Coordinates of N, CA and C in Angstrom, one line a residue:
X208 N -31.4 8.0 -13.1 CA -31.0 9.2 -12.4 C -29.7 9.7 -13.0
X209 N -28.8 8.9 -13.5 CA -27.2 9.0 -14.0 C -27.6 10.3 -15.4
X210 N -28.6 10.1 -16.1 CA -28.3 10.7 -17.0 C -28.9 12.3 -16.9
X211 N -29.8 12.0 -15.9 CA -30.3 13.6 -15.6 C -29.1 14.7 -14.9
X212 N -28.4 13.5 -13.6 CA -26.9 13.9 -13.9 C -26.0 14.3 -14.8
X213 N -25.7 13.8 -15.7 CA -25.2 14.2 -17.0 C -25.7 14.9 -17.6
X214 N -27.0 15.3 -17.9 CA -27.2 16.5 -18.6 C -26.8 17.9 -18.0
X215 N -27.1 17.4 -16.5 CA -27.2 18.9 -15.6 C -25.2 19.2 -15.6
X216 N -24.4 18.4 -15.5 CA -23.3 18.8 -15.7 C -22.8 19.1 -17.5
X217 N -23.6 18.8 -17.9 CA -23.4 19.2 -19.5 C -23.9 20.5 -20.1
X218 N -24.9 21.3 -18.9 CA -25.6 22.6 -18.8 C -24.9 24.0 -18.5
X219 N -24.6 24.6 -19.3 CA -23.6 25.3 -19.6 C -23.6 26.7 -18.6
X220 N -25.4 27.0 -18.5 CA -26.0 28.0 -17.5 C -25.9 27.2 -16.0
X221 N -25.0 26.2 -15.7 CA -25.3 25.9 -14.2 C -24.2 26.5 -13.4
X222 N -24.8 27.0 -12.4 CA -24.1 27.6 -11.7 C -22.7 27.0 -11.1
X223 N -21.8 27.7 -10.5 CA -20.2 27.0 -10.2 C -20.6 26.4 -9.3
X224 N -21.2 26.6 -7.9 CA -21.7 26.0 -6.8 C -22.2 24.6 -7.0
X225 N -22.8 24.6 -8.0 CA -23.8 23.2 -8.4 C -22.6 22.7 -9.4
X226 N -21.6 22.9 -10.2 CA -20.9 22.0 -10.5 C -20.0 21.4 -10.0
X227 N -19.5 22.1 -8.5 CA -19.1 21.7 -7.6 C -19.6 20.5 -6.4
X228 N -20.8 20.7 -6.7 CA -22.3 19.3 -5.8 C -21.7 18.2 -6.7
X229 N -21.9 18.3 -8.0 CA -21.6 17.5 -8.8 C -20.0 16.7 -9.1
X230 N -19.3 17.5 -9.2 CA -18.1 17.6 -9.0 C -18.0 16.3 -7.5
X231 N -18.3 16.7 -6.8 CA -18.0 15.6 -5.1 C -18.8 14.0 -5.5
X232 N -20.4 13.8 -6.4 CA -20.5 12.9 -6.7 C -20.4 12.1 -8.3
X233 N -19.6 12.5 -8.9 CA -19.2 12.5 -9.9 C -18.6 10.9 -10.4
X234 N -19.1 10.1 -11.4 CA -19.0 9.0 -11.6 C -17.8 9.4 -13.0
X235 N -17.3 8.0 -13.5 CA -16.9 8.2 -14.8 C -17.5 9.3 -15.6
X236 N -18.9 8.4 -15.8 CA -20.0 9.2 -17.1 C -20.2 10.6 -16.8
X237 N -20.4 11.2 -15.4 CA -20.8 12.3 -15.0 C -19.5 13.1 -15.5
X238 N -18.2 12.3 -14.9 CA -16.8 13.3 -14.9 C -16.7 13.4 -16.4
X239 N -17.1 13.0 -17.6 CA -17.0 13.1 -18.9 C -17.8 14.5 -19.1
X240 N -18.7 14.5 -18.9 CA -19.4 15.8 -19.3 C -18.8 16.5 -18.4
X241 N -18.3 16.8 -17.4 CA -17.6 18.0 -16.8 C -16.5 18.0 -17.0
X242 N -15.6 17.6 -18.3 CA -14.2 17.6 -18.2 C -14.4 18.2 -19.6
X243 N -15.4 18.2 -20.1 CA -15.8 19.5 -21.6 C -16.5 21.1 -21.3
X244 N -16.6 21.1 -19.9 CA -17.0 22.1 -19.9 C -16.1 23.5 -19.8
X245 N -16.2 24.6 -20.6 CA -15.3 25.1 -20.4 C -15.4 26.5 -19.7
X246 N -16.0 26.5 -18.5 CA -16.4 27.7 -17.6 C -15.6 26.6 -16.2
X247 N -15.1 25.5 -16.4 CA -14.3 24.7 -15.0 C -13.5 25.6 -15.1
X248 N -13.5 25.9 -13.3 CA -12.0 26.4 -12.8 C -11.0 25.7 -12.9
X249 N -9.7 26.1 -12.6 CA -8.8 25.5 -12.4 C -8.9 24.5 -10.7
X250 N -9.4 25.3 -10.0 CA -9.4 24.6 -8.3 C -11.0 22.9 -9.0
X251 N -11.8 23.6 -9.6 CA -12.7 22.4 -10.2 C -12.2 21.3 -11.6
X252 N -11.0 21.7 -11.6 CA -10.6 20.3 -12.7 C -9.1 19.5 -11.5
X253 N -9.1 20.3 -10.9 CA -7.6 19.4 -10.3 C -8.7 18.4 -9.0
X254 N -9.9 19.1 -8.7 CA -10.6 18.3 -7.8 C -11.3 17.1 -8.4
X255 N -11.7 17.6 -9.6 CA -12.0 16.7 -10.5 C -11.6 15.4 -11.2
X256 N -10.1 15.9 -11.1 CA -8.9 15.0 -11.6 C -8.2 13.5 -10.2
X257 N -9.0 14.3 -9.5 CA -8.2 13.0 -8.4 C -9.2 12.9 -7.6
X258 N -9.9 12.8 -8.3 CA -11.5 11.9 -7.6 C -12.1 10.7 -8.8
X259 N -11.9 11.1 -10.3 CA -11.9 10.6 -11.0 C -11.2 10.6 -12.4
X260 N -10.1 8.7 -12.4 CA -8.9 8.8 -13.4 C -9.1 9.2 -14.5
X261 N -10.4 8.8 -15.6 CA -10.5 8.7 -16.5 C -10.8 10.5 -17.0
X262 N -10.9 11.0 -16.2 CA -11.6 12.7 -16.3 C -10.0 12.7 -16.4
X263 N -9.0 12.9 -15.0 CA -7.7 13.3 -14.8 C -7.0 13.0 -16.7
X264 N -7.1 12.3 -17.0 CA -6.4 11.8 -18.4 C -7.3 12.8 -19.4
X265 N -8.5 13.0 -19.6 CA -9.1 14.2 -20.6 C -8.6 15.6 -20.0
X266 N -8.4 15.9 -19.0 CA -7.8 17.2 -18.5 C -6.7 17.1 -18.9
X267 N -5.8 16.5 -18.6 CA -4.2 16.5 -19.1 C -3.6 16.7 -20.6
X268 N -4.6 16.3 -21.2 CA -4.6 16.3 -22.6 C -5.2 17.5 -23.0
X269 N -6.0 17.8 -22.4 CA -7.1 19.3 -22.9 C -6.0 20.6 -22.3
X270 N -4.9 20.2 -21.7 CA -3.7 21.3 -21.0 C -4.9 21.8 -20.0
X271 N -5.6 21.6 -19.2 CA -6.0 22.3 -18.2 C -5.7 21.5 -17.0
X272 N -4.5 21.0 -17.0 CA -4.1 20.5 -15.5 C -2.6 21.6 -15.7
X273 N -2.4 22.4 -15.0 CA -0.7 23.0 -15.0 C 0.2 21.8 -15.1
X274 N 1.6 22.3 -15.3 CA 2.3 21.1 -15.0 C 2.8 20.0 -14.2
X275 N 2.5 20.9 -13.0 CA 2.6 20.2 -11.5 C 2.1 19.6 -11.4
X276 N 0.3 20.0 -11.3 CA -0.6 19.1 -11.6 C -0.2 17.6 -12.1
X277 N -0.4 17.9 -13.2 CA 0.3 16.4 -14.1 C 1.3 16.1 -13.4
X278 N 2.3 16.6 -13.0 CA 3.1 15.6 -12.3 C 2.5 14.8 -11.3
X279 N 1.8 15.6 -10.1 CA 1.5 14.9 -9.2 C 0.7 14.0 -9.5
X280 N -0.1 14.0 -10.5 CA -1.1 13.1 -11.2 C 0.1 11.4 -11.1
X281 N 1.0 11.8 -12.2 CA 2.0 10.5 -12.4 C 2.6 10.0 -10.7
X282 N 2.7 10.7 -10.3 CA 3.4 10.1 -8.8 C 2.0 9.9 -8.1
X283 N 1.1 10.0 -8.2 CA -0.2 9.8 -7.4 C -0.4 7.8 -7.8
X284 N -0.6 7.0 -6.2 CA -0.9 5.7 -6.6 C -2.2 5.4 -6.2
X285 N -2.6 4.6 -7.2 CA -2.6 3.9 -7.8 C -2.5 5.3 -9.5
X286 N -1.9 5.3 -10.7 CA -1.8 5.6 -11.5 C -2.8 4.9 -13.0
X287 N -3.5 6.4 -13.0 CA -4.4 6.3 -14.0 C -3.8 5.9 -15.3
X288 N -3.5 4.4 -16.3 CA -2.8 4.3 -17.0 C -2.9 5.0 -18.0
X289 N -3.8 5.8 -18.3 CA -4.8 6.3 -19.5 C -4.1 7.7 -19.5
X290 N -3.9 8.5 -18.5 CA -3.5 9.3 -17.7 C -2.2 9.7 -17.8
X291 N -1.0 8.2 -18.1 CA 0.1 8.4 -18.4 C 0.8 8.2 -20.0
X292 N -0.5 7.7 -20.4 CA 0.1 8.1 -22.1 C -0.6 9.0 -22.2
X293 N -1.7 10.3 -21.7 CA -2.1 11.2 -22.3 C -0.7 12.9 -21.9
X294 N -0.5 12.2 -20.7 CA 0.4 13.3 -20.8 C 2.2 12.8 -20.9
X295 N 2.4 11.3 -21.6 CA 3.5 11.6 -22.3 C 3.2 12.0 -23.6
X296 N 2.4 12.5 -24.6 CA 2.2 12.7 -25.6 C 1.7 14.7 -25.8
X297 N 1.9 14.8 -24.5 CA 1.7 16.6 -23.9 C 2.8 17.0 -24.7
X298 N 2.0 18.4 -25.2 CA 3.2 18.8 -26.2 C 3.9 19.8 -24.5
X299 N 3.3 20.2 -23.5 CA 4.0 21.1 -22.6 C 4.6 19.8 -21.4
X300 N 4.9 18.4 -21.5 CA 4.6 17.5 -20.4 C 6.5 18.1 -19.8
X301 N 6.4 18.1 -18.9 CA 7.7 18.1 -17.8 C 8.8 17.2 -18.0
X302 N 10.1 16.9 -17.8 CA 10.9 15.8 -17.9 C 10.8 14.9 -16.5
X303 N 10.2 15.3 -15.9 CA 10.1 14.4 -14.6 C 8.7 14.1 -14.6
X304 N 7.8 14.3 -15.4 CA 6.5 13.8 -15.6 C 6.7 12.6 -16.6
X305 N 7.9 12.8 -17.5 CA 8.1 12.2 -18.6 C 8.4 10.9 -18.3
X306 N 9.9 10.7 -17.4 CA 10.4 10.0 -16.9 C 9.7 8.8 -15.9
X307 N 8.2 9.2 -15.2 CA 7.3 8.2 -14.4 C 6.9 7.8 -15.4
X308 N 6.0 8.1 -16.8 CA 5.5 7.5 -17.4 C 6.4 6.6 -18.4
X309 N 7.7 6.4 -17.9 CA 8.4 5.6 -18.5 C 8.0 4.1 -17.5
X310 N 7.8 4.3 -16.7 CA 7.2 3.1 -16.3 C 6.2 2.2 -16.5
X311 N 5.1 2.7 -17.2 CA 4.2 2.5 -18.0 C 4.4 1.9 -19.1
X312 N 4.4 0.4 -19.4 CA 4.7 0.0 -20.5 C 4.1 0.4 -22.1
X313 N 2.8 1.0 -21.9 CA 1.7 1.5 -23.0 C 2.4 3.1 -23.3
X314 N 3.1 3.6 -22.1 CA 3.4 5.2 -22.2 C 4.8 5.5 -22.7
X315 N 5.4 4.3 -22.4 CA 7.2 4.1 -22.3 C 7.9 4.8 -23.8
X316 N 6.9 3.7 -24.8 CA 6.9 4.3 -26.4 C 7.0 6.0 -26.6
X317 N 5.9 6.2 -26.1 CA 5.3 7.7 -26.6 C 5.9 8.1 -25.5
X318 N 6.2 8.1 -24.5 CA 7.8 9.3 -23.4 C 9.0 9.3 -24.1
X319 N 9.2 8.4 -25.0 CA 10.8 7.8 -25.3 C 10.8 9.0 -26.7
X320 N 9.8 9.3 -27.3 CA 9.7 10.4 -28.7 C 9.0 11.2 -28.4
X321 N 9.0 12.1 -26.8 CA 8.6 13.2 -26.4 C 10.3 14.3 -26.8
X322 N 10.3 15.4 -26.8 CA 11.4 16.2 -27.1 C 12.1 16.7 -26.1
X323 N 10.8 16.1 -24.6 CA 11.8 17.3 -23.3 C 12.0 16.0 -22.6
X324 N 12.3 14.6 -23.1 CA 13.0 14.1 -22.5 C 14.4 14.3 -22.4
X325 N 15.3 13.9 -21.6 CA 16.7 14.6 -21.5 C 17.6 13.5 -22.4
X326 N 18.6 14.3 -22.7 CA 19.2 13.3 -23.8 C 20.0 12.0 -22.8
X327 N 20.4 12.1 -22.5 CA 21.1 10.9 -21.5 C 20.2 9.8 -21.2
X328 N 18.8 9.8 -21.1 CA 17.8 8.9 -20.9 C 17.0 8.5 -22.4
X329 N 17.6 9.7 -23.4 CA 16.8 9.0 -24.9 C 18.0 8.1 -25.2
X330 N 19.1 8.4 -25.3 CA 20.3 7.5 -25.2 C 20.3 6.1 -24.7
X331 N 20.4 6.0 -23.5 CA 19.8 4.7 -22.8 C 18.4 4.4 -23.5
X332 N 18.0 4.7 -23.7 CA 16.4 4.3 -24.6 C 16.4 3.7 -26.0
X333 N 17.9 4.3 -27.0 CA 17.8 3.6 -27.8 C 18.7 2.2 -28.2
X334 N 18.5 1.3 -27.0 CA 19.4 0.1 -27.0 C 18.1 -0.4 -25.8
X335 N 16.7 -0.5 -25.5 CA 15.9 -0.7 -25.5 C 15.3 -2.2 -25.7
X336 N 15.2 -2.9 -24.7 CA 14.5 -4.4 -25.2 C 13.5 -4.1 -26.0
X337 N 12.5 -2.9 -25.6 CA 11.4 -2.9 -26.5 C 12.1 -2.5 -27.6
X338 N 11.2 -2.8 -29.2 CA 11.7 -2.5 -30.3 C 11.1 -1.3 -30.0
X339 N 9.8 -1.2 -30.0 CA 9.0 0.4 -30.1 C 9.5 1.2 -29.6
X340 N 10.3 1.5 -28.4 CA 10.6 2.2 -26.9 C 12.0 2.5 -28.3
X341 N 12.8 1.9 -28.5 CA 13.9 2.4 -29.2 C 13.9 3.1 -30.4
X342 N 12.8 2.3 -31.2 CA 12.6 3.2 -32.2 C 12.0 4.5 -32.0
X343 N 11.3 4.7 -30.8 CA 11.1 6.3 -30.6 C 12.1 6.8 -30.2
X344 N 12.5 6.3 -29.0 CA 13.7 7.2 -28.8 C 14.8 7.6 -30.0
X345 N 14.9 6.8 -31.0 CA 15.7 6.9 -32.3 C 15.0 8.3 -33.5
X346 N 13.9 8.3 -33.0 CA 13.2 9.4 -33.9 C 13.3 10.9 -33.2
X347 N 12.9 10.7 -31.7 CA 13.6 11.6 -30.7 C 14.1 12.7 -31.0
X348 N 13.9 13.9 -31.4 CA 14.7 15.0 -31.3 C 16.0 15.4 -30.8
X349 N 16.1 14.7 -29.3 CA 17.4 14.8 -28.5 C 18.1 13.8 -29.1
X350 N 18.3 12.5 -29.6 CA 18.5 11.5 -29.7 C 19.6 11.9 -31.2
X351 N 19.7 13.1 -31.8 CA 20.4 13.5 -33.3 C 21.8 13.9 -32.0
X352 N 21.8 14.6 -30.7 CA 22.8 14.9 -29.9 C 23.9 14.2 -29.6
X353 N 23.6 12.6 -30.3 CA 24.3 11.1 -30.2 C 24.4 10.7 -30.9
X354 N 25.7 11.7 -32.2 CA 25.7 10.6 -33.4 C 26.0 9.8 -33.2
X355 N 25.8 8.6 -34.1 CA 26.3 7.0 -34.3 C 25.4 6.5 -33.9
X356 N 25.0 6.8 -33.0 CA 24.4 5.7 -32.0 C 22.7 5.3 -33.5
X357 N 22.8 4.1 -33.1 CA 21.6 3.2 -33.8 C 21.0 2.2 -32.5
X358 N 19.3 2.5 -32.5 CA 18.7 1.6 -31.8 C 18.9 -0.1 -31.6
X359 N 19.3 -0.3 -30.9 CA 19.8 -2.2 -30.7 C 18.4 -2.8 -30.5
X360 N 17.8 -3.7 -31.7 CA 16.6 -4.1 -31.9 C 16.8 -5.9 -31.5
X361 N 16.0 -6.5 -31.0 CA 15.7 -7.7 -30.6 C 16.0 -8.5 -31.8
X362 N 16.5 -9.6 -31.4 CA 16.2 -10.2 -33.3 C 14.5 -11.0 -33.1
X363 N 13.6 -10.6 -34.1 CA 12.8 -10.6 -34.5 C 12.4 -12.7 -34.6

């Protein structure tokens, strides 16, 4: 039955009402084919996005969550991990979107060499336990704002 599901949300002639039926029972596999479609509203990808994580992380990345969105995405718990390296890696991601997905140890890297982090926190970033986490922030854009400063790396 899953995949007859999946086609009908993969159907490009289906009406918004019926992507919306869909939309409310919407599994992983189902939310994959409706997170390509590109006649989704805006009010059907944010409904889409916090009913299911793995869709919310293809939206974020596809920029069809606003910014807020995405924020509330990162402050929403339980946090889609997938969800938080796709929108630290957002070329439009927020500094306070940036800054949750510093929490994320998989996202921490890729927030630390985002550009709209603020310089005061790439700073603190590059003296970093993680080597990775430092060496982004050392590549950082804001991070040229702090001459001298060299990433303090673990001895190896």
């Amino acid at each position: 039955m899953n995949h007859v599901l999946c086609g009908l949300a993969a159907n490009v002639s289906l009406p918004s009402e019926l992507v919306d039926r869909l939309i409310a029972v919407a599994d992983e596999e189902i939310a994959a084919d409706l997170t390509d479609r590109a006649d989704l509203s805006h009010a059907q990808a944010v409904t889409l996005a916090s009913r299911v994580g793995e869709s919310a992380a293809r939206l974020a990345h596809a920029g069809r969550l606003t910014a807020g969105r995405r924020l509330d995405l990162v402050r929403r718990r339980p946090t889609a991990r997938k969800a938080l390296r796709e929108i630290a890696t957002h070329p439009r991601a927020s500094a306070p979107a940036l800054l949750a997905c510093l929490a994320d140890p998989r996202a921490r890297p890729l927030a630390a060499a985002h550009a709209a982090l603020p310089p005061r926190v790439v700073e603190q970033l590059l003296t970093d336990a993680d080597r990775r986490v430092a060496e982004a922030a050392a590549g950082n854009p804001s991070a040229s704002s702090t001459p001298g400063r060299r990433p303090r790396c673990p001895p190896v």
